[in-house]
Short mmCIF file of C-alpha atoms in Angstrom, two decimals:
data_model
loop_
_atom_site.label_atom_id
_atom_site.label_comp_id
_atom_site.label_asym_id
_atom_site.label_seq_id
_atom_site.Cartn_x
_atom_site.Cartn_y
_atom_site.Cartn_z
CA MET A 26 -43.08 85.90 66.18
CA PHE A 27 -45.47 84.28 68.53
CA CYS A 28 -45.08 80.93 66.68
CA PHE A 29 -41.29 81.18 66.91
CA ARG A 30 -41.49 81.65 70.69
CA ILE A 31 -43.76 78.62 71.01
CA PHE A 32 -41.35 76.52 68.88
CA ARG A 33 -38.32 77.66 70.96
CA SER A 34 -40.18 76.80 74.18
CA ILE A 35 -41.02 73.30 72.94
CA LEU A 36 -37.46 72.76 71.71
CA HIS A 37 -36.05 73.90 75.05
CA LYS A 38 -38.27 71.46 76.93
CA ASN A 39 -37.33 68.55 74.62
CA LEU A 40 -33.62 69.31 74.98
CA SER A 41 -33.98 69.37 78.73
CA VAL A 42 -35.64 65.93 78.69
CA LEU A 43 -32.91 64.59 76.36
CA GLU A 44 -30.16 65.94 78.63
CA VAL A 45 -31.77 64.22 81.62
CA ARG A 46 -31.94 60.92 79.74
CA ILE A 47 -28.28 61.21 78.63
CA VAL A 48 -27.24 61.80 82.24
CA LYS A 49 -29.19 58.69 83.31
CA TYR A 50 -27.63 56.57 80.54
CA LYS A 51 -24.16 57.76 81.57
CA GLU A 52 -24.83 56.68 85.15
CA ILE A 53 -26.03 53.23 83.97
CA LEU A 54 -22.93 52.80 81.77
CA LYS A 55 -20.70 53.67 84.72
CA TYR A 56 -22.30 50.90 86.80
CA ILE A 57 -21.95 48.35 83.95
CA LEU A 58 -18.27 49.18 83.43
CA LEU A 59 -17.64 48.95 87.17
CA ILE A 60 -19.21 45.47 87.32
CA LEU A 61 -17.18 44.26 84.32
CA LEU A 62 -13.95 45.52 85.86
CA LEU A 63 -14.73 43.73 89.12
CA LEU A 64 -15.42 40.47 87.31
CA GLY A 65 -12.09 40.69 85.52
CA PRO A 66 -10.91 40.45 81.92
CA SER A 67 -11.75 36.76 81.64
CA PHE A 68 -15.43 37.74 81.64
CA ILE A 69 -15.03 40.42 79.00
CA ILE A 70 -12.97 38.22 76.64
CA SER A 71 -13.46 34.49 77.09
CA ASP A 72 -10.28 32.46 76.62
CA THR A 73 -12.40 29.56 75.39
CA SER A 74 -13.71 31.42 72.34
CA PRO A 75 -12.91 29.62 69.06
CA GLU A 76 -10.72 32.47 67.82
CA LEU A 77 -8.50 32.45 70.91
CA ALA A 78 -8.53 28.76 71.85
CA VAL A 79 -5.20 26.98 71.49
CA PRO A 80 -5.70 23.99 69.19
CA GLY A 81 -4.62 20.61 70.58
CA GLN A 82 -3.14 17.70 68.68
CA PRO A 83 -5.91 16.54 66.29
CA GLU A 84 -7.12 12.97 66.65
CA THR A 85 -6.96 10.82 63.54
CA ALA A 86 -10.55 10.04 62.54
CA LYS A 87 -11.45 6.51 61.34
CA LEU A 88 -13.72 6.26 58.32
CA PHE A 89 -14.44 2.65 57.33
CA ILE A 90 -15.35 1.63 53.78
CA LEU A 91 -17.25 -1.62 54.21
CA ASP A 92 -18.02 -4.24 51.57
CA ALA A 93 -21.72 -5.17 51.74
CA SER A 94 -21.79 -6.73 48.26
CA GLY A 95 -23.42 -10.09 47.57
CA SER A 96 -20.21 -12.10 47.88
CA MET A 97 -19.91 -11.14 51.56
CA ASN A 98 -22.60 -13.77 52.23
CA GLU A 99 -20.02 -16.44 51.36
CA TYR A 100 -18.04 -18.25 54.04
CA LEU A 101 -14.47 -17.76 55.15
CA GLY A 102 -13.74 -20.87 57.19
CA ILE A 103 -16.80 -21.58 59.33
CA TYR A 104 -18.13 -17.99 59.41
CA GLN A 105 -19.78 -15.77 56.82
CA LYS A 106 -17.48 -12.97 55.71
CA VAL A 107 -20.01 -10.28 56.64
CA HIS A 108 -20.26 -11.58 60.22
CA LEU A 109 -16.48 -11.60 60.60
CA ALA A 110 -16.29 -8.05 59.22
CA LYS A 111 -18.92 -6.78 61.66
CA LYS A 112 -17.32 -8.60 64.59
CA TYR A 113 -13.81 -7.26 64.09
CA VAL A 114 -14.78 -3.74 63.03
CA ARG A 115 -16.69 -3.50 66.32
CA HIS A 116 -13.68 -4.97 68.14
CA TYR A 117 -11.40 -2.31 66.63
CA VAL A 118 -13.76 0.61 67.33
CA ASP A 119 -14.40 -0.51 70.93
CA LYS A 120 -10.66 -0.26 71.65
CA LEU A 121 -10.29 3.29 70.34
CA PRO A 122 -10.39 6.28 72.73
CA GLU A 123 -13.86 7.82 73.14
CA GLU A 124 -12.64 11.12 71.64
CA THR A 125 -11.79 9.42 68.32
CA GLU A 126 -14.28 10.21 65.57
CA VAL A 127 -15.54 7.07 63.80
CA GLY A 128 -17.95 6.53 60.91
CA PHE A 129 -18.45 4.32 57.86
CA ILE A 130 -19.37 4.20 54.21
CA ALA A 131 -20.75 0.97 52.74
CA TYR A 132 -21.52 -0.24 49.24
CA GLY A 133 -23.99 -2.90 48.19
CA ASN A 134 -26.36 -3.38 51.13
CA ARG A 135 -29.29 -4.49 48.92
CA LEU A 136 -28.77 -1.61 46.46
CA PRO A 137 -28.29 -2.81 42.86
CA GLY A 138 -25.91 -1.33 40.31
CA CYS A 139 -22.65 0.56 40.60
CA GLN A 140 -23.88 3.63 42.52
CA SER A 141 -24.63 1.97 45.84
CA SER A 142 -22.01 3.69 48.02
CA ARG A 143 -23.58 5.58 50.90
CA LEU A 144 -22.38 7.37 54.04
CA TYR A 145 -24.32 5.43 56.67
CA GLN A 146 -22.57 6.78 59.78
CA PRO A 147 -20.92 10.25 59.73
CA LEU A 148 -17.74 10.80 61.70
CA GLU A 149 -18.72 11.39 65.34
CA LYS A 150 -17.21 11.17 68.79
CA GLY A 151 -18.70 8.88 71.41
CA ASN A 152 -21.63 7.59 69.32
CA ARG A 153 -20.54 3.95 69.53
CA PRO A 154 -24.08 2.50 70.01
CA GLY A 155 -25.32 4.31 66.88
CA PHE A 156 -22.28 3.13 64.92
CA GLN A 157 -22.82 -0.47 66.03
CA ASN A 158 -26.55 -0.48 65.26
CA LYS A 159 -25.98 0.74 61.70
CA LEU A 160 -23.02 -1.62 61.25
CA PHE A 161 -24.99 -4.71 62.25
CA GLY A 162 -27.90 -3.61 60.05
CA LEU A 163 -25.91 -4.11 56.82
CA THR A 164 -27.26 -6.86 54.54
CA PRO A 165 -24.97 -8.00 51.68
CA SER A 166 -26.24 -7.72 48.11
CA GLY A 167 -24.93 -5.89 45.06
CA ALA A 168 -21.69 -5.00 43.26
CA THR A 169 -18.26 -3.66 44.34
CA PRO A 170 -17.82 0.04 43.36
CA LEU A 171 -14.51 0.71 45.12
CA ALA A 172 -13.58 3.78 43.07
CA GLU A 173 -16.95 5.41 43.74
CA SER A 174 -16.61 4.69 47.47
CA ILE A 175 -13.14 6.28 47.63
CA ARG A 176 -14.43 9.33 45.74
CA ILE A 177 -17.37 9.72 48.15
CA ALA A 178 -15.03 9.33 51.12
CA GLY A 179 -12.76 12.04 49.69
CA ASP A 180 -15.65 14.45 49.08
CA TYR A 181 -16.71 13.93 52.69
CA ILE A 182 -13.32 14.48 54.37
CA VAL A 183 -11.97 17.17 51.99
CA ARG A 184 -13.17 20.01 54.28
CA ARG A 185 -11.68 18.40 57.40
CA LYS A 186 -8.40 19.75 58.75
CA SER A 187 -7.70 16.75 60.99
CA PRO A 188 -6.08 13.58 59.55
CA THR A 189 -8.32 10.66 58.60
CA ASP A 190 -7.64 6.95 58.19
CA LEU A 191 -9.72 5.21 55.51
CA ILE A 192 -10.08 1.52 56.42
CA LEU A 193 -11.35 -0.66 53.59
CA VAL A 194 -12.75 -4.13 54.43
CA THR A 195 -13.51 -6.09 51.24
CA ASP A 196 -13.53 -9.56 49.74
CA GLY A 197 -13.04 -8.44 46.14
CA ILE A 198 -11.60 -5.85 43.77
CA GLU A 199 -13.38 -3.19 41.70
CA SER A 200 -16.27 -4.65 39.67
CA CYS A 201 -17.71 -1.43 38.23
CA TYR A 202 -15.00 -0.38 35.76
CA GLY A 203 -13.69 2.35 38.06
CA ASN A 204 -10.07 3.07 38.91
CA PRO A 205 -9.58 3.09 42.72
CA GLU A 206 -5.86 3.90 42.45
CA LYS A 207 -6.54 6.98 40.35
CA GLU A 208 -9.17 8.16 42.86
CA LEU A 209 -6.59 7.91 45.67
CA GLN A 210 -4.13 9.96 43.61
CA VAL A 211 -6.79 12.64 43.08
CA LEU A 212 -7.32 12.88 46.86
CA GLN A 213 -3.58 13.24 47.39
CA GLN A 214 -3.38 16.00 44.77
CA LYS A 215 -6.09 17.89 46.68
CA GLY A 216 -3.83 17.87 49.75
CA ILE A 217 -6.16 15.73 51.89
CA ASN A 218 -4.43 14.34 54.98
CA PHE A 219 -5.30 10.63 54.92
CA LYS A 220 -4.02 7.07 54.84
CA MET A 221 -5.79 4.01 53.47
CA HIS A 222 -5.50 0.58 55.12
CA ILE A 223 -7.01 -2.51 53.50
CA PHE A 224 -8.26 -5.82 54.89
CA GLY A 225 -8.61 -8.37 52.07
CA LEU A 226 -10.93 -11.28 52.95
CA GLY A 227 -10.09 -14.51 51.14
CA LEU A 228 -8.62 -12.78 48.08
CA LYS A 229 -7.11 -14.71 45.17
CA PRO A 230 -3.37 -14.14 44.47
CA GLU A 231 -3.97 -11.63 41.67
CA GLU A 232 -6.62 -9.77 43.69
CA LYS A 233 -4.21 -9.67 46.62
CA ARG A 234 -1.53 -8.02 44.47
CA VAL A 235 -4.01 -5.38 43.29
CA MET A 236 -4.98 -4.55 46.88
CA GLN A 237 -1.38 -4.47 48.07
CA SER A 238 -0.64 -1.90 45.37
CA LEU A 239 -3.73 0.12 46.34
CA ALA A 240 -2.71 0.20 50.02
CA LYS A 241 0.81 1.29 49.02
CA THR A 242 -0.62 4.14 46.96
CA GLY A 243 -2.71 5.15 49.99
CA ASN A 244 0.38 5.11 52.27
CA GLY A 245 -1.34 2.44 54.36
CA ARG A 246 -1.06 -1.21 55.29
CA TYR A 247 -2.50 -4.30 53.61
CA TYR A 248 -3.69 -7.27 55.68
CA ASN A 249 -4.54 -10.61 54.11
CA VAL A 250 -7.35 -12.37 56.01
CA GLY A 251 -7.73 -16.11 55.40
CA GLU A 252 -9.56 -17.07 58.61
CA ASP A 253 -10.95 -15.80 61.90
CA SER A 254 -7.59 -15.66 63.70
CA ASP A 255 -6.00 -13.68 60.82
CA PHE A 256 -8.65 -11.01 61.23
CA PHE A 257 -8.03 -10.75 64.98
CA LEU A 258 -4.27 -10.45 64.57
CA ALA A 259 -4.62 -7.92 61.75
CA MET A 260 -6.91 -5.64 63.76
CA GLU A 261 -4.62 -5.89 66.77
CA ASP A 262 -1.63 -4.95 64.61
CA LEU A 263 -3.44 -1.90 63.24
CA LEU A 264 -4.37 -0.87 66.78
CA LYS A 265 -0.70 -1.02 67.77
CA GLN A 266 0.04 1.66 65.19
CA GLU A 267 -2.19 4.08 67.11
CA PRO A 268 -0.55 6.53 69.54
CA LEU A 269 -3.11 5.66 72.22
CA PRO A 270 -3.11 7.84 75.33
CA LYS A 271 -1.62 6.28 78.44
CA LYS A 272 -4.90 6.51 80.31
CA ALA A 273 -6.42 4.06 77.84
CA GLU A 274 -3.76 1.44 78.52
CA LEU A 275 -4.22 -0.89 81.47
CA GLU A 276 -1.16 -2.10 83.31
CA PRO A 277 -1.16 -5.91 83.33
CA GLU A 278 -0.83 -6.22 87.10
CA LYS A 279 -3.72 -3.80 87.74
CA ARG A 280 -6.06 -5.24 85.13
CA LYS A 281 -9.23 -6.75 86.56
CA SER A 282 -9.92 -10.18 85.11
CA LYS A 283 -13.46 -10.80 83.85
CA ILE A 284 -13.32 -14.48 84.87
CA ARG A 285 -11.66 -15.71 88.06
CA ILE A 286 -11.39 -19.03 89.90
CA ALA A 287 -12.66 -18.36 93.44
CA SER A 288 -11.81 -21.72 95.04
CA ILE A 289 -11.18 -25.41 94.35
CA GLU A 290 -12.48 -27.95 96.85
CA LYS A 291 -11.53 -31.63 96.74
CA LYS A 292 -14.71 -33.48 97.68
CA GLN A 293 -13.65 -37.11 97.69
CA THR A 294 -10.49 -39.10 97.01
CA ASP A 295 -9.94 -42.74 96.17
CA SER A 296 -7.03 -44.60 94.62
CA GLU A 297 -8.12 -43.96 91.04
CA GLU A 298 -10.00 -40.70 90.88
CA ASN A 299 -10.35 -37.31 92.58
CA PHE A 300 -13.55 -35.23 92.68
CA TYR A 301 -13.51 -31.42 92.71
CA ARG A 302 -15.85 -28.46 93.09
CA VAL A 303 -14.45 -25.51 91.12
CA LYS A 304 -16.13 -22.22 92.07
CA PHE A 305 -15.75 -19.11 89.89
CA VAL A 306 -16.97 -15.53 89.53
CA PHE A 307 -17.33 -13.52 86.34
CA GLU A 308 -18.29 -10.02 85.20
CA ASN A 309 -18.68 -8.78 81.63
CA SER A 310 -20.52 -5.46 81.33
CA ASP A 311 -20.62 -5.73 77.52
CA SER A 312 -23.08 -8.62 77.31
CA GLU A 313 -25.88 -10.50 79.09
CA ASN A 314 -25.27 -13.71 77.11
CA GLN A 315 -22.11 -15.57 77.99
CA CYS A 316 -20.65 -18.97 78.75
CA VAL A 317 -17.87 -20.10 81.07
CA ILE A 318 -15.74 -22.93 79.63
CA LEU A 319 -13.58 -25.17 81.81
CA ASN A 320 -10.44 -26.60 80.19
CA LEU A 321 -8.81 -29.61 81.88
CA LYS A 322 -5.25 -29.70 80.53
CA ARG A 323 -2.23 -31.98 80.70
CA ARG A 324 0.60 -30.28 82.53
CA SER A 325 3.43 -29.19 80.26
CA SER A 326 6.92 -30.31 81.24
CA ALA A 327 8.48 -27.31 79.48
CA SER A 328 7.23 -23.91 78.43
CA SER A 329 5.84 -23.94 74.90
CA LYS A 330 7.50 -21.86 72.19
CA ILE A 331 4.28 -21.68 70.19
CA GLN A 332 2.85 -18.16 70.25
CA ASN A 333 -0.75 -18.00 71.43
CA TRP A 334 -2.65 -16.22 68.62
CA ASN A 335 -5.42 -14.98 70.90
CA PRO A 336 -4.44 -13.80 74.40
CA GLN A 337 -8.07 -14.15 75.53
CA ARG A 338 -8.12 -17.88 74.76
CA ALA A 339 -6.63 -20.74 76.77
CA SER A 340 -2.97 -21.20 75.90
CA GLU A 341 -1.71 -24.35 74.14
CA PRO A 342 -5.09 -25.88 73.23
CA GLU A 343 -3.33 -29.09 72.15
CA ARG A 344 -2.94 -29.95 75.86
CA VAL A 345 -6.69 -29.83 76.59
CA GLU A 346 -8.02 -33.23 77.72
CA ARG A 347 -11.63 -32.28 78.43
CA THR A 348 -13.91 -29.24 78.38
CA GLU A 349 -17.17 -28.41 80.14
CA GLN A 350 -19.33 -25.31 79.98
CA ILE A 351 -22.03 -23.41 81.87
CA CYS A 352 -23.99 -20.57 80.22
CA PHE A 353 -25.62 -17.53 81.80
CA GLN A 354 -27.96 -14.68 80.88
CA THR A 355 -26.51 -12.03 83.16
CA ARG A 356 -23.64 -9.55 83.10
CA LYS A 357 -22.04 -10.86 86.28
CA GLY A 358 -22.47 -13.79 88.62
CA GLU A 359 -20.91 -16.91 90.04
CA GLY A 360 -21.14 -20.65 89.56
CA GLU A 361 -19.31 -23.91 89.98
CA PHE A 362 -18.19 -26.99 88.07
CA GLN A 363 -18.17 -30.46 89.61
CA ILE A 364 -15.57 -32.58 87.87
CA SER A 365 -13.62 -35.79 88.33
CA ALA A 366 -10.01 -36.30 87.31
CA PRO A 367 -7.62 -39.29 87.32
CA ALA A 368 -5.53 -39.14 90.47
CA HIS A 369 -2.30 -40.25 88.76
CA LEU A 370 -2.26 -37.62 85.96
CA PRO A 371 -0.61 -34.21 86.42
CA LEU A 372 -3.40 -31.84 85.36
CA ASN A 373 -3.95 -28.10 85.23
CA LEU A 374 -7.16 -26.09 85.06
CA GLU A 375 -8.09 -22.95 83.13
CA LEU A 376 -11.41 -21.12 82.58
CA GLU A 377 -12.49 -19.03 79.60
CA LEU A 378 -15.33 -16.47 79.39
CA TRP A 379 -17.16 -16.24 76.04
CA ASP A 380 -19.62 -13.60 74.82
CA THR A 381 -22.34 -15.56 72.98
CA LYS A 382 -24.31 -12.57 71.71
CA GLY A 383 -24.17 -12.80 67.91
CA ILE A 384 -20.99 -14.56 66.78
CA PRO A 385 -19.43 -16.20 69.89
CA SER A 386 -16.15 -14.56 70.84
CA SER A 387 -13.69 -15.06 73.68
CA VAL A 388 -13.61 -12.29 76.28
CA ASP A 389 -11.07 -13.34 78.92
CA LYS A 390 -9.40 -16.26 80.67
CA SER A 391 -8.62 -17.05 84.30
CA GLY A 392 -5.03 -18.15 83.89
CA GLU A 393 -3.79 -21.70 84.35
CA ILE A 394 -3.47 -23.26 87.82
CA LYS A 395 -2.38 -26.67 89.10
CA LEU A 396 -5.24 -29.09 89.86
CA THR A 397 -3.46 -32.36 90.69
CA GLU A 398 0.04 -33.08 91.97
#
């Protein structure tokens, strides 16, 4: 009996302590609920949580399949195929919006045999420097396993819900007994949202027909590249197919030229010849190695109907009488040309800015102005 009383006393004390603690916890909970109500429902349930977020229009990712086989060391015109591929792939990627995911698979690249396809750059937003570094690190050597590359690309993008463009740049057809067309059909049967565009570099007629058929199967476009200018025009055409946001498009009248004629001063005049000082300013944030080229051109009596293939180059190069150049190792600066010109010839003047880092490429032009009367 005595033990029971002791037990009841201990139990009563413990229950009293527990009741006190419950009361305290209730008070704390009241304060927490009051704070949450004051902060509002947006604090309790975030409208940016993945489950509640409203999905936007998905961007079409760009996954390149690049030929780094041994034949890419060969020349197309005056340039090696691999250098042209690197130059214009970079050109294309640089013009895409920053939010576009880009990456690339390559085959060859010093790996022998028919299992050389590798994902060198996964699809990412904004990582353009990393993409470019890996792109320019490719060294051609090896075979052409197109079917394997398409299969690897499909395995990579199969879990993605957003559409993906596969962009194949190659100078040859399958050389490893695979069936690229069948691999594309397998991807389509899996319900993968993709298109496949193909750039064929210097292909023979029969190879061209094979690639045209492959692009058709992939619901994409085929571009035949026979020289440097073909590659430029092909990439520009593919870019035009993109629904680029308006903010990425510059209005022509508001576009800031990277090369501009600041002034032209006539220093001396005689009956035969005029002397001029042509001052200019330039700015190209993409490179520290560039040259300014002066084109002295015969004046055209009528507007030419020949389409200029590169809008960044001087128009109607057949009218150029003389060229001079000055090179710089800076992103922006100024300089001047001192030139002489026959007084009796109607001449115009135009400047071009060239990026000389790697393969020289035109960046911008000043526009043509009248030099002599």
